[in-house]
Each structure stands twice: as structure tokens, then as C-alpha cells.
mmCIF file of C-alpha atoms and ligand atoms in Angstrom:
data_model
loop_
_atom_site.group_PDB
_atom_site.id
_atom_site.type_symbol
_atom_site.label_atom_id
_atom_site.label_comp_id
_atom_site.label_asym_id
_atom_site.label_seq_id
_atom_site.Cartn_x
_atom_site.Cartn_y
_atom_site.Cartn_z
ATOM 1 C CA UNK A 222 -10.120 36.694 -1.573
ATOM 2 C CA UNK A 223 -13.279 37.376 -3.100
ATOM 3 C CA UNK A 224 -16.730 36.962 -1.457
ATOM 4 C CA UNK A 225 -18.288 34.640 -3.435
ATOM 5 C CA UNK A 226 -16.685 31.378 -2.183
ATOM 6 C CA UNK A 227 -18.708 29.433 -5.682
ATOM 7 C CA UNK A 228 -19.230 31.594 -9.126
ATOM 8 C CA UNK A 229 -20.888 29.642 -11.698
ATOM 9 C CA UNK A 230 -21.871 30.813 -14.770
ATOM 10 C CA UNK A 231 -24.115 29.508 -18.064
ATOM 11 C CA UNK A 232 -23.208 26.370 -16.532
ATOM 12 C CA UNK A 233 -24.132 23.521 -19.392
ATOM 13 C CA UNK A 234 -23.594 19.695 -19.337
ATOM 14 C CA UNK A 235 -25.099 17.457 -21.017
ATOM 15 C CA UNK A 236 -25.205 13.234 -21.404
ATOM 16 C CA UNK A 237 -26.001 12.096 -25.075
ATOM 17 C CA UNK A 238 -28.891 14.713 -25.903
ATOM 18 C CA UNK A 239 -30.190 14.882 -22.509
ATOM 19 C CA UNK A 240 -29.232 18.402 -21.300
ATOM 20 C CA UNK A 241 -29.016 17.652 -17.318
ATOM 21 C CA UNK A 242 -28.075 21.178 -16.491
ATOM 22 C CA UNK A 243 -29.026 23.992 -18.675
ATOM 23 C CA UNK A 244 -27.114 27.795 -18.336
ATOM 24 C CA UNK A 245 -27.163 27.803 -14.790
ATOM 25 C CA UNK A 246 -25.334 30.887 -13.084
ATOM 26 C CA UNK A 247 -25.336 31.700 -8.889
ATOM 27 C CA UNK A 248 -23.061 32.817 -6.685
ATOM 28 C CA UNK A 249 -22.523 31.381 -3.100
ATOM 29 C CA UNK A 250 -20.879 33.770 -0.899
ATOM 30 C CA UNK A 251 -18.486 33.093 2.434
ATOM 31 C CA UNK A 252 -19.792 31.781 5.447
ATOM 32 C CA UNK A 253 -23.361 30.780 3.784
ATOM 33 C CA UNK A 254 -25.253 27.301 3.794
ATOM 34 C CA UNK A 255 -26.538 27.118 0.026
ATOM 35 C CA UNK A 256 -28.878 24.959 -0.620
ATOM 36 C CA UNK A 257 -30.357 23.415 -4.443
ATOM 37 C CA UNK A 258 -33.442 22.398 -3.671
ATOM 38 C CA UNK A 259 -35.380 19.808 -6.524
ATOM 39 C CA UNK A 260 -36.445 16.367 -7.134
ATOM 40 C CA UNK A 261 -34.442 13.491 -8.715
ATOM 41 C CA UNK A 262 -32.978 14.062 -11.983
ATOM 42 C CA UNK A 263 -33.007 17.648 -11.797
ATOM 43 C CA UNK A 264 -29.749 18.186 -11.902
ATOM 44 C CA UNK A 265 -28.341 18.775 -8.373
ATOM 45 C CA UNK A 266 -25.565 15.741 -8.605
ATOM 46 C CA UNK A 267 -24.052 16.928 -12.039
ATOM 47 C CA UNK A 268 -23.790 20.394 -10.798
ATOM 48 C CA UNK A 269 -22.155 19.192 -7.564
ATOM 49 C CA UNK A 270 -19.913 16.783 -9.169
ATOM 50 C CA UNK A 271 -18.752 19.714 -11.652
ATOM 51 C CA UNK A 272 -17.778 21.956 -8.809
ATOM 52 C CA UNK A 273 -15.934 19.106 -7.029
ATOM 53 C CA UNK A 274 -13.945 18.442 -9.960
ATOM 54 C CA UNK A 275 -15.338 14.967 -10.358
ATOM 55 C CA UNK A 276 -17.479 15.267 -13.503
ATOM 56 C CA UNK A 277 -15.239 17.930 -16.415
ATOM 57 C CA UNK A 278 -16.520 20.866 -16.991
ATOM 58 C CA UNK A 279 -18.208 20.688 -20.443
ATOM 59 C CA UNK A 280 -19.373 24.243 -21.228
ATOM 60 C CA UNK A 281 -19.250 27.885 -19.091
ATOM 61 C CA UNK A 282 -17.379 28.787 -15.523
ATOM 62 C CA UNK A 283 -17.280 27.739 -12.191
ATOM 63 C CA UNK A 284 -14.730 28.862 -9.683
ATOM 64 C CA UNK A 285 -14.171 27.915 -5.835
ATOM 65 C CA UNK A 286 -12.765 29.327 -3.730
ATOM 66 C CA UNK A 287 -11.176 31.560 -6.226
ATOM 67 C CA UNK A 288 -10.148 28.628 -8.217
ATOM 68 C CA UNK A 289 -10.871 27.639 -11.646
ATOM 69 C CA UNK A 290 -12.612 24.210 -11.656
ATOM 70 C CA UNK A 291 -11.635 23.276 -15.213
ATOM 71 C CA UNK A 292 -7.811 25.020 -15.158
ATOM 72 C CA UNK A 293 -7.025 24.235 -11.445
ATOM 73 C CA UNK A 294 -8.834 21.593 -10.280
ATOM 74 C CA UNK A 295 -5.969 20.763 -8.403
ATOM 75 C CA UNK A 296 -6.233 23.539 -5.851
ATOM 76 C CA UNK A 297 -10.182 23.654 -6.112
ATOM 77 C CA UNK A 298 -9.659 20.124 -4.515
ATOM 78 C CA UNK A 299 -7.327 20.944 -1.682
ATOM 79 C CA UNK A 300 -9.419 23.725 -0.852
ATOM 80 C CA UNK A 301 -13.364 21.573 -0.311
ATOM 81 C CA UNK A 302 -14.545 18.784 1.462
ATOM 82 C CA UNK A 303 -16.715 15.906 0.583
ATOM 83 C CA UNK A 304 -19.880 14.435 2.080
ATOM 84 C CA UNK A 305 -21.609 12.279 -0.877
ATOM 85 C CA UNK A 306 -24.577 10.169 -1.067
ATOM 86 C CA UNK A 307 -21.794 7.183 -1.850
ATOM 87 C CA UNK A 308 -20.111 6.319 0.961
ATOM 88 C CA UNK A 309 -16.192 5.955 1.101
ATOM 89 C CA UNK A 310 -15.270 4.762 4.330
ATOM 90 C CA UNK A 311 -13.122 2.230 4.776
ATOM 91 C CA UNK A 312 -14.872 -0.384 7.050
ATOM 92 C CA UNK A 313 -12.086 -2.399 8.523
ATOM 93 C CA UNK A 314 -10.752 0.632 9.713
ATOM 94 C CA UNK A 315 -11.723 2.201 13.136
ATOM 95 C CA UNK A 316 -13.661 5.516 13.272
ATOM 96 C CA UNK A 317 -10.504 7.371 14.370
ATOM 97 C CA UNK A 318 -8.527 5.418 11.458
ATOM 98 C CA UNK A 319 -10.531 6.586 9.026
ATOM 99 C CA UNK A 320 -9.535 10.260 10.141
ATOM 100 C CA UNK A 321 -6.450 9.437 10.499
ATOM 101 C CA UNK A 322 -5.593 7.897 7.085
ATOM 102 C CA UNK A 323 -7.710 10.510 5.969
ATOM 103 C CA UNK A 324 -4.973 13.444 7.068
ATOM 104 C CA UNK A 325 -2.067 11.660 6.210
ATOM 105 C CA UNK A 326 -2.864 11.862 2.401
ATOM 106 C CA UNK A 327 -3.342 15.476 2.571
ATOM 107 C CA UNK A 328 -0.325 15.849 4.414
ATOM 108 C CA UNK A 329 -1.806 16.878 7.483
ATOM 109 C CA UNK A 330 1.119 17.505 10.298
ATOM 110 C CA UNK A 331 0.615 14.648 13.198
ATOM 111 C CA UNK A 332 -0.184 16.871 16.245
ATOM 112 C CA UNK A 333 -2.775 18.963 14.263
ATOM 113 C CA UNK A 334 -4.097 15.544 12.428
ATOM 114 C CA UNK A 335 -4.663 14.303 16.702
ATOM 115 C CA UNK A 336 -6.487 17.741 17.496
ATOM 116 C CA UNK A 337 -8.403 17.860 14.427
ATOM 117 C CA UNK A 338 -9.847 13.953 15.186
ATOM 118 C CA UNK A 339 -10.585 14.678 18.559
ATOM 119 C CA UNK A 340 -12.340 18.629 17.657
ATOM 120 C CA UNK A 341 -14.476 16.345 15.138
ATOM 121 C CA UNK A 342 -15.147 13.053 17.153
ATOM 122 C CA UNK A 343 -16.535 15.388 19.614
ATOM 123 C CA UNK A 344 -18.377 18.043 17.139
ATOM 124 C CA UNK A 345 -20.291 14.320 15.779
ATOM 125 C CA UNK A 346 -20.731 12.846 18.630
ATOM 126 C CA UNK A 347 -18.287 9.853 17.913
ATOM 127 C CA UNK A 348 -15.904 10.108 21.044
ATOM 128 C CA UNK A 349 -16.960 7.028 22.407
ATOM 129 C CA UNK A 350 -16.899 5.194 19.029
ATOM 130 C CA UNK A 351 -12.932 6.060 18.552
ATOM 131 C CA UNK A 352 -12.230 2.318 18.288
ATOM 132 C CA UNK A 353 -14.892 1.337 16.548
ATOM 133 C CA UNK A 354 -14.777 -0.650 13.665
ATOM 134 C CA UNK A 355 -16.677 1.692 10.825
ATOM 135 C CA UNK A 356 -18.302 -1.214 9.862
ATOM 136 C CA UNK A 357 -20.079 -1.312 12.792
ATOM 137 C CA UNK A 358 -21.574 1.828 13.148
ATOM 138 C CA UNK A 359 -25.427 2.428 12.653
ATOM 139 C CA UNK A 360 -25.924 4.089 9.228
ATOM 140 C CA UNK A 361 -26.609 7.845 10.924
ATOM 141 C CA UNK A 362 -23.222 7.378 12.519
ATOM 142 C CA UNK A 363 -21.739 6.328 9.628
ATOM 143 C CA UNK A 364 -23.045 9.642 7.811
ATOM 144 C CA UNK A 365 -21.103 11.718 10.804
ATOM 145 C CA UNK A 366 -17.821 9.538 10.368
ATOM 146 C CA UNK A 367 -18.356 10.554 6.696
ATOM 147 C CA UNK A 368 -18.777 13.987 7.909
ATOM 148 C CA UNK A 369 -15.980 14.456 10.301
ATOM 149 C CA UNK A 370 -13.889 13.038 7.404
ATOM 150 C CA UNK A 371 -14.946 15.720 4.771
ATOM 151 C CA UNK A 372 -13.979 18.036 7.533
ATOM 152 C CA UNK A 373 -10.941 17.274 8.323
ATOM 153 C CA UNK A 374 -8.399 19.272 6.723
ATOM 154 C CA UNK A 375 -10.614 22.295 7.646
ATOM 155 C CA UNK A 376 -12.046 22.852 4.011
ATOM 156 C CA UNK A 377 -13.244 26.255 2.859
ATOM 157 C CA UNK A 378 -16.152 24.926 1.398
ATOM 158 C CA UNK A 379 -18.189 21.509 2.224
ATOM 159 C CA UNK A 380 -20.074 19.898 -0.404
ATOM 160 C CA UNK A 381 -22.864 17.784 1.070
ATOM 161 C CA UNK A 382 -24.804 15.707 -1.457
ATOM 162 C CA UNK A 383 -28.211 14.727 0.133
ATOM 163 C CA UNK A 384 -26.655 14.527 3.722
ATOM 164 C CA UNK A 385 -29.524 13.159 4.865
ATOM 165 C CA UNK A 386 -31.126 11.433 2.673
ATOM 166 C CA UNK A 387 -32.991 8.102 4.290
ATOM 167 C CA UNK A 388 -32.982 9.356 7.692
ATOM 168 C CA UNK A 389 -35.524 9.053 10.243
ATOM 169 C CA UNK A 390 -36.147 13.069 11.307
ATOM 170 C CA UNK A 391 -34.039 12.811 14.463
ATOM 171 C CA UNK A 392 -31.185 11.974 12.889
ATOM 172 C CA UNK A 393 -32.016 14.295 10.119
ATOM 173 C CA UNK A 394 -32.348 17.224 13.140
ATOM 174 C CA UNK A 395 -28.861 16.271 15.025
ATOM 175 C CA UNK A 396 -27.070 16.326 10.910
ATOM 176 C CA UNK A 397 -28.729 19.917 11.053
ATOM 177 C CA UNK A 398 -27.385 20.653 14.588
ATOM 178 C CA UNK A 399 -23.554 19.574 13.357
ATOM 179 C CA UNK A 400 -23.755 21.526 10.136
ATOM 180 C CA UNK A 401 -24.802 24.756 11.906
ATOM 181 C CA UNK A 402 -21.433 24.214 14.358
ATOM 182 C CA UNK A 403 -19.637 23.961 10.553
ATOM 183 C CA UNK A 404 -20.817 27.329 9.597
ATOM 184 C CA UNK A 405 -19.824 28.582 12.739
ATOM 185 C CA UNK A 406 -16.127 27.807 12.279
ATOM 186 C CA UNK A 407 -16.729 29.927 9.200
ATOM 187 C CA UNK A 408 -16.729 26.976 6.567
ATOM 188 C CA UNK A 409 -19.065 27.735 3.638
ATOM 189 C CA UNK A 410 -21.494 24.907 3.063
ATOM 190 C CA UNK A 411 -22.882 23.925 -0.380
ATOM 191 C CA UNK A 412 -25.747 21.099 -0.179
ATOM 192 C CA UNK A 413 -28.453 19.239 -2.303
ATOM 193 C CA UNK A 414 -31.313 18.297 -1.099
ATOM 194 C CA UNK A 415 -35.010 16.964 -2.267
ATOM 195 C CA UNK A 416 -36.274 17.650 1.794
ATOM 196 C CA UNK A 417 -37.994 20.474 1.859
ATOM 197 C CA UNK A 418 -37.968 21.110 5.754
ATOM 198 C CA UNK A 419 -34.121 20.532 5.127
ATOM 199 C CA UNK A 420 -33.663 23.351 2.879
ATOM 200 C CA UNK A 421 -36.277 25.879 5.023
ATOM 201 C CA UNK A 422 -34.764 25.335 8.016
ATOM 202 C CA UNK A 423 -30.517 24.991 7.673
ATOM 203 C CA UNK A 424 -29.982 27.224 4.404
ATOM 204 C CA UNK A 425 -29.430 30.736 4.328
ATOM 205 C CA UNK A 426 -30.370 30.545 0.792
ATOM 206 C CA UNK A 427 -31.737 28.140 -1.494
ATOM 207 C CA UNK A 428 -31.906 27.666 -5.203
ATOM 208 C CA UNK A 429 -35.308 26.048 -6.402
ATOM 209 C CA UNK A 430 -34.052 23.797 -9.437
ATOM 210 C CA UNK A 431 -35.450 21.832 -11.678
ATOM 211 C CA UNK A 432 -35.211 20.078 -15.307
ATOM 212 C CA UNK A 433 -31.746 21.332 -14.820
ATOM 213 C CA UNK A 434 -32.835 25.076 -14.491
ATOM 214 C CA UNK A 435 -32.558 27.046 -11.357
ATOM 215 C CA UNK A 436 -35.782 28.751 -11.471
ATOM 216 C CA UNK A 437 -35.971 31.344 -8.135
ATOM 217 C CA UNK A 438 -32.831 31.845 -5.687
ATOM 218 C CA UNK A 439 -33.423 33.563 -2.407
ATOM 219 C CA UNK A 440 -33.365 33.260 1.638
ATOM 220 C CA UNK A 441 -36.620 30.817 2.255
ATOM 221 C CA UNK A 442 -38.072 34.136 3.935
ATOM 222 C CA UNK A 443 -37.919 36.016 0.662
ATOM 223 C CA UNK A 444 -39.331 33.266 -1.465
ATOM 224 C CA UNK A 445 -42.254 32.652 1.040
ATOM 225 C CA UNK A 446 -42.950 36.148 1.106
ATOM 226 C CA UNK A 447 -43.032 36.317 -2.858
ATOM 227 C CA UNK A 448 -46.349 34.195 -2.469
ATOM 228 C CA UNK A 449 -47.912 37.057 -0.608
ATOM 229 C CA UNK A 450 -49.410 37.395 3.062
ATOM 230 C CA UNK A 451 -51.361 34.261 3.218
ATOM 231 C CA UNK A 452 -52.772 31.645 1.085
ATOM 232 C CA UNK A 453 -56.128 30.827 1.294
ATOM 233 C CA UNK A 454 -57.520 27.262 0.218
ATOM 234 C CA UNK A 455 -61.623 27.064 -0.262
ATOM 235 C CA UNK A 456 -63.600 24.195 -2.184
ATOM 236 C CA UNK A 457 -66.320 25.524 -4.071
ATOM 237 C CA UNK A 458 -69.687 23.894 -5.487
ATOM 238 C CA UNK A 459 -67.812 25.283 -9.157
ATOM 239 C CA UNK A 460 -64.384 25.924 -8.488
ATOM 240 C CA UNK A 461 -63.106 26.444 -12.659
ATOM 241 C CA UNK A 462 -65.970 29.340 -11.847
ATOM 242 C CA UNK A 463 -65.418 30.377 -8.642
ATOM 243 C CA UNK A 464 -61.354 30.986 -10.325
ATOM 244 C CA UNK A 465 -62.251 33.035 -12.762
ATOM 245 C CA UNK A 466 -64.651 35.359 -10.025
ATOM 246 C CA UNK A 467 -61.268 35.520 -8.071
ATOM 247 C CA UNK A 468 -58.885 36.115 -10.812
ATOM 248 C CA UNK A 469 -60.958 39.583 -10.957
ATOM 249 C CA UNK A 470 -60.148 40.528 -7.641
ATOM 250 C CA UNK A 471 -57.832 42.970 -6.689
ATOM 251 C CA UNK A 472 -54.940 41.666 -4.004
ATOM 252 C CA UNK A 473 -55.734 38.375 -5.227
ATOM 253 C CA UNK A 474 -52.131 37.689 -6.914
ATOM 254 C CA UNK A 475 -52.197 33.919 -8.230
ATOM 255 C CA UNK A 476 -55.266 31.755 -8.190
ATOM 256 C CA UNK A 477 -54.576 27.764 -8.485
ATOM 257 C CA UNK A 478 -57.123 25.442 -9.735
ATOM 258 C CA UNK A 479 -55.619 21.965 -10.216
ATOM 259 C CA UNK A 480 -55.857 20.745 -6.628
ATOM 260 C CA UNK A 481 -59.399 19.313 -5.105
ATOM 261 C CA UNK A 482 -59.040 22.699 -2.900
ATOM 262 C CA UNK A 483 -58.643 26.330 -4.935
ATOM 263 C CA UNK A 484 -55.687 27.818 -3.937
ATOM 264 C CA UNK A 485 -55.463 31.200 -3.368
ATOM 265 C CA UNK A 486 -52.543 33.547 -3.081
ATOM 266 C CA UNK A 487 -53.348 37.000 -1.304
ATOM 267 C CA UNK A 488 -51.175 40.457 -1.332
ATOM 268 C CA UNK A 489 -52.961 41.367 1.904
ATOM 269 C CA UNK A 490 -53.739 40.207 5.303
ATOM 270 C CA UNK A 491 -56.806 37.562 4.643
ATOM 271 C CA UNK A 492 -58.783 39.059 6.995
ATOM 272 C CA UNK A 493 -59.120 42.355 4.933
ATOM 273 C CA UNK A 494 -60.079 40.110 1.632
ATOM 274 C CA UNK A 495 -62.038 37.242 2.950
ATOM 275 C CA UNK A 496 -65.699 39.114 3.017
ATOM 276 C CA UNK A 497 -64.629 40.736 0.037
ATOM 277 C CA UNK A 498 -64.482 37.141 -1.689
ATOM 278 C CA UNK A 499 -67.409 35.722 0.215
ATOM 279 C CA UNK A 500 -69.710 37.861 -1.385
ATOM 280 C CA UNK A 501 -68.339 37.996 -4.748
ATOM 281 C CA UNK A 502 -68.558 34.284 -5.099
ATOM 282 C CA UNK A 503 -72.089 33.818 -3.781
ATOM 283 C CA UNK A 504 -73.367 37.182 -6.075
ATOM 284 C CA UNK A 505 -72.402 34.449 -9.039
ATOM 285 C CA UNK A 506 -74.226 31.932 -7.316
ATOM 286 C CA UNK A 507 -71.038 29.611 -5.954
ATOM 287 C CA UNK A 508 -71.152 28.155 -3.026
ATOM 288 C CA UNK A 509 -68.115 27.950 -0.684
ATOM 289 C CA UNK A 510 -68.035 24.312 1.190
ATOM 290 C CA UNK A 511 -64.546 24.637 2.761
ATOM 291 C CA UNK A 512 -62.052 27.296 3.730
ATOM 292 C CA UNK A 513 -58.544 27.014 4.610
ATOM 293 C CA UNK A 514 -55.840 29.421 5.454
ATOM 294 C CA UNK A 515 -51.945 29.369 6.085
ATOM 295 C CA UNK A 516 -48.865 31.098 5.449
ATOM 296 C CA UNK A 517 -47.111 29.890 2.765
ATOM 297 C CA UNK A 518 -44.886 26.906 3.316
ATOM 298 C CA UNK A 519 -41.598 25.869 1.058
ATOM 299 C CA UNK A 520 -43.792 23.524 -0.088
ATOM 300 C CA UNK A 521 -46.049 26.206 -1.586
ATOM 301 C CA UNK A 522 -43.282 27.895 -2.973
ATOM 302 C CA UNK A 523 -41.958 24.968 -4.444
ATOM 303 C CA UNK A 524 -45.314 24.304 -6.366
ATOM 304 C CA UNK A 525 -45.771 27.850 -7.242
ATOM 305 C CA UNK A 526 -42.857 28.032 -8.679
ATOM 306 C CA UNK A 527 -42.029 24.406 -10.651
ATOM 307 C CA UNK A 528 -45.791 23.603 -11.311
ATOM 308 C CA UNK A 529 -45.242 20.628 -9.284
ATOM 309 C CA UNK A 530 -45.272 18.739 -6.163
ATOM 310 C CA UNK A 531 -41.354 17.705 -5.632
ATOM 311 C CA UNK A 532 -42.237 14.488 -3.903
ATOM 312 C CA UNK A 533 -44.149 13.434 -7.334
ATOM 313 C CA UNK A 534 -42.173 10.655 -8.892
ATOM 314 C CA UNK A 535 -39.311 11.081 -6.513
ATOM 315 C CA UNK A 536 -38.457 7.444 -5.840
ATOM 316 C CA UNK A 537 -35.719 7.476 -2.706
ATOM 317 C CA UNK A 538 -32.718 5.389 -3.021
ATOM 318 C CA UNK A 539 -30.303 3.679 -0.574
ATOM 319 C CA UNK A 540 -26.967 5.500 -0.316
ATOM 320 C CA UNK A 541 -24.654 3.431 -2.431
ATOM 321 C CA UNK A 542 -21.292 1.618 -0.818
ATOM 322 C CA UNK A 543 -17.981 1.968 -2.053
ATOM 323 C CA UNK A 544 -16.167 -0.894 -2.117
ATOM 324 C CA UNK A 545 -13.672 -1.010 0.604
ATOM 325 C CA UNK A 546 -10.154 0.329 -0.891
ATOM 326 C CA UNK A 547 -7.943 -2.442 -1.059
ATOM 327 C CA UNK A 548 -4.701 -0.249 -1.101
ATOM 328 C CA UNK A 549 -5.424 1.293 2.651
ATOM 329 C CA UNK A 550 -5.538 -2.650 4.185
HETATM 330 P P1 ADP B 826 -30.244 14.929 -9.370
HETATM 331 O O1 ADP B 826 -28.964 14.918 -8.607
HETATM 332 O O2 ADP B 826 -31.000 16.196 -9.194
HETATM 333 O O3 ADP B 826 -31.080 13.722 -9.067
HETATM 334 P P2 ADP B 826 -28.642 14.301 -11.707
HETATM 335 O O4 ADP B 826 -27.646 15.382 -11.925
HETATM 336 O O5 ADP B 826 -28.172 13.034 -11.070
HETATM 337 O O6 ADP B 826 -29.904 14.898 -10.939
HETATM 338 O O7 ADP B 826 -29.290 13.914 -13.112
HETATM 339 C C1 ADP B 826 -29.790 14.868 -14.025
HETATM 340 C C2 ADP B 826 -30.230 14.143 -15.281
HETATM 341 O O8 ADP B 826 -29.088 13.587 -15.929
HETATM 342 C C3 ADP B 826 -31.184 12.984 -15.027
HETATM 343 O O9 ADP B 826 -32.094 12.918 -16.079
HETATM 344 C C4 ADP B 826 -30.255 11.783 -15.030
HETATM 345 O O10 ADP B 826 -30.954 10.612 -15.436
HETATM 346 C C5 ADP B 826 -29.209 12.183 -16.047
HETATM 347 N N1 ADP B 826 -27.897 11.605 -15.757
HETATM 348 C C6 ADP B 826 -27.190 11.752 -14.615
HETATM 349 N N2 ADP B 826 -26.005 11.106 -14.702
HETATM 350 C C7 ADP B 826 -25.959 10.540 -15.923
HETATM 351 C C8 ADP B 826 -24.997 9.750 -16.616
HETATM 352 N N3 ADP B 826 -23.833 9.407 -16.052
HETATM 353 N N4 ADP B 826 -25.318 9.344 -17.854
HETATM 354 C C9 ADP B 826 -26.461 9.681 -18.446
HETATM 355 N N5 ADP B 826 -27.430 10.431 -17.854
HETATM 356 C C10 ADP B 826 -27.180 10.861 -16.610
#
């Protein structure tokens, strides 16, 4: 089998005249946690409904798991998991129920569907809520039921749409904790998220995208590092001056002026560049008020590279319900 687990490529779909994901192409490879990282509407869901074979391919190639998603979505769907933003569980069931039911429709042998539940129950942290009603389960625990569930015929891949989404950042932590024991077992995981933090600290790599573009892919490493050494924030009696003074300065790569603060991205250590900039600014008569420096965050990236702040105009929503299926009664 090949390495790359997902192949997309010059991806399109559109609704109406709205082009929600526009020639997209990436590769995720076996054993990663992938991450597209953007704000609402940017495009995440329709990519991640393509791949799962819930949304038909309109125009170019996707493959999982060596499978075609538009010729054999059959086999692309035996070989994933699930873990949506909608949740499917069936609430008069129990928790182990849910697993169970879940196993018998993909055929699942009964001894390996009873080691499976109890490998997952304990991986989430369920054990004790075997008997359970799923109804009754706090909404985190409801997330891991959903969780376990996607897991349960051992997928190669796990799509996770927003996994946490609504979570205080505890819950949000342990969801990280459980995903890392996924990848462990060698299951490749392929997530959306608009948490920042989320996508810094679980994915391997991450693909920035937005207004259906992916516009940088890389390990969160690499695409902090692309901003330089440090970034350096200063309020200035002039600051549309003092960017211009800046933007003349060698090792100064980017120079940002929209914010109250300047910011400032550096190719060097900012101790080697700060005098440098002192002086320069005050020969042209600008005074410095405030100075501020950090290492780049995802946050910084994200800006840097989308213009934007993500949480601007991000609104978040409830998970939606399913209704309960009335077949499984
Ligand atoms: P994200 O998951 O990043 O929030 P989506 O893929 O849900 O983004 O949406 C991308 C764009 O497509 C948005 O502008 C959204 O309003 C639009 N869109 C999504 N689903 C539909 C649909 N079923 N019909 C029409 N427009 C849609």
C-alpha cells in the first residue's frame, strides 16, 4: 500500500456559484494526525464530507486508503471512521450498545466486537459508564462514546470534524490525550479544526485553509519558523513612518502595520537587531512608546499568512443531534 493514506488533487466543489473549495491538492501520509486549520465557511466540512464519501465528488481526485472516493466509495467507507460535529448516537441505547450495534453492521465477529468495546471503553474512559443510557452522558462523554464508535472496526483512517468544538479546555486536553493513543495503534487521523492550540499541539502537520484555498501546509514547527526568529511588537509616536524606516532594514523580513502595535518579523535573534532599530527610528525623529517580543505563535502564522485573525467572524455553534434512528429500537 502506498504511503499517502489521503491523495487529493485540484479538488473543486462548488454550491450554486459559491466555489467552497477551490483546486485543493495534499497528501496525508500513514500514521500522521493532519490537521485543516481555518475559520467557518472555509471549506474544511465539504472537503471532509468529500473524502468520507458523504458529499460526491464534483471535480478532480481523492483517494483513501488507496481507494477511489468517487469509483469505490464502497471500500473507501469500510476502510475510515467517523467522528462528526453531528452526533449519531442512539440515546436509548447504553454506551456499550451503541458499540455493539455499531459492530454488528459491519459484520464485526462477536468475540472481537467484546474485545474491541472493552479496548475502547477503557482507551475513553467509559468503563464505568458500560450501562449507561447514552442519553445520559455529559456532552464530553458523549464526544468519547462518539469516538470509541468511529473506532471500532479499527479504521485506517479517522475523520474527526471539529472533535472538540464547544469544550471547556480540559476536556479539549483529555480528547487530545485519546487521539494521541489512536495514532499510536498506527491509525492515521484526519481532523478540522478552527482551535488554534488544537492544531499546534496534536497535528503533525497542518494545512492553513481558507476561502476554500489551502494556503501553507507544514509541521507547526516549520510554519512558525517561516516567520523568522522572533517577532517584535513596538508602538511608535508614527507607526505608518516608523514602517517604512523598518521596511529598509536588513533581517527585518515582514513589517505589519494594521494592529495598534507594529509588528515586526525578524530573520535574526532580536537581540542582534534591536539597537540597530532603536537608533534608526529615533535618527527620523520617532519615538518608540512600547516594545514587545515573542516567538511566533500559530496565531501569528495564521495572520501572516490569511491576512486575518481566524477568530474574526467565527460565530461557534452547538453540535447538531441526530434524531434517534427509529429502525435500531
Ligand atoms: P467550514 O467547514 O470550513 O466551516 P464549509 O465547507 O461548511 O466550511 O462551507 C464552505 C462554504 O460553502 C461556506 O460559504 C458555506 O456557507 C457553503 N456551504 C456549505 N454547505 C453548503 C450547502 N449545502 N449549500 C450551500 N452552501 C454551502
Amino acid at each position: 500500500m502506498t504511503a499517502n493514506v489521503i491523495e487529493v488533487n485540484n479538488l473543486e466543489h462548488k454550491y450554486g456559484d459559491l466555489k467552497a473549495v477551490d483546486n485543493i491538492s495534499f497528501t496525508v501520509q500513514k500514521g500522521e494526525i493532519f490537521s485543516f486549520l481555518g475559520p467557518n465557511g472555509a471549506g474544511k466540512s465539504t472537503v471532509i464530507n468529500i473524502l468520507t464519501t458523504l458529499r460526491k465528488l464534483q471535480k478532480g481526485e481523492a483517494k483513501v486508503n488507496g481507494y477511489d472516493v468517487a469509483k469505490e466509495s464502497k471500500y473507501v467507507r469500510k476502510s475510515i471512521g467517523i467522528v462528526f460535529q453531528m452526533m449519531c448516537l442512539d440515546y436509548e441505547m447504553t454506551v456499550c450498545e451503541n458499540l455493539e450495534y455499531h459492530g454488528k453492521i459491519y459484520s464485526m465477529p462477536k468475540e472481537e466486537r467484546r474485545k474491541r468495546i472493552d479496548e475502547l471503553l477503557k482507551l475513553t474512559e467509559l468503563d464505568n459508564k458500560r450501562n449507561t443510557l447514552a442519553k445520559d452522558l455529559s456532552g464530553g462523554m458523549k464526544r468519547r462514546l462518539e469516538l470509541a464508535r468511529g473506532l471500532m472496526t479499527k479504521p485506517a483512517v479517522l475523520f474527526l470534524d471539529e472533535p472538540t468544538i464547544g469544550f471547556d479546555i480540559q476536556t479539549r486536553m483529555r480528547m487530545w490525550e485519546y487521539l494521541r493513543e489512536i495514532k499510536k495503534e498506527g491509525t492515521t487521523i484526519f481532523m478540522t479544526t478552527h482551535y488554534m492550540e488544537e492544531a499546534d499541539q496534536l497535528s503533525d502537520r497542518i494545512s492553513i485553509i481558507d476561502h476554500g484555498k489551502i494556503i501553507v501546509t507544514g509541521t507547526a514547527l516549520e510554519l512558525k519558523n517561516q516567520l523568522g526568529e522572533d517577532l517584535l511588537y513596538l508602538e511608535t509616536s508614527d507607526n505608518k513612518a516608523a514602517a517604512e524606516v523598518l521596511r529598509t532594514i536588513e533581517s527585518v523580513t515582514a513589517v505589519d502595520d494594521d494592529a495598534k502595535s507594529l509588528r515586526i518579523m525578524l530573520g535574526v535573534d532580536v537581540t542582534h537587531i534591536l539597537p540597530k532599530i532603536m537608533d534608526s527610528l529615533r535618527q527620523k525623529g520617532i519615538e518608540i512608546t512600547t516594545v514587545n517580543i515573542k516567538k511566533p505563535s500559530m496565531d501569528d502564522v495564521f495572520v501572516h499568512y490569511t491576512g486575518h485573525d481566524l477568530r474574526e467572524g467565527y460565530t461557534q455553534e452547538k453540535p447538531e443531534e441526530c434524531e434517534t434512528v427509529e429502525a435500531l429500537k
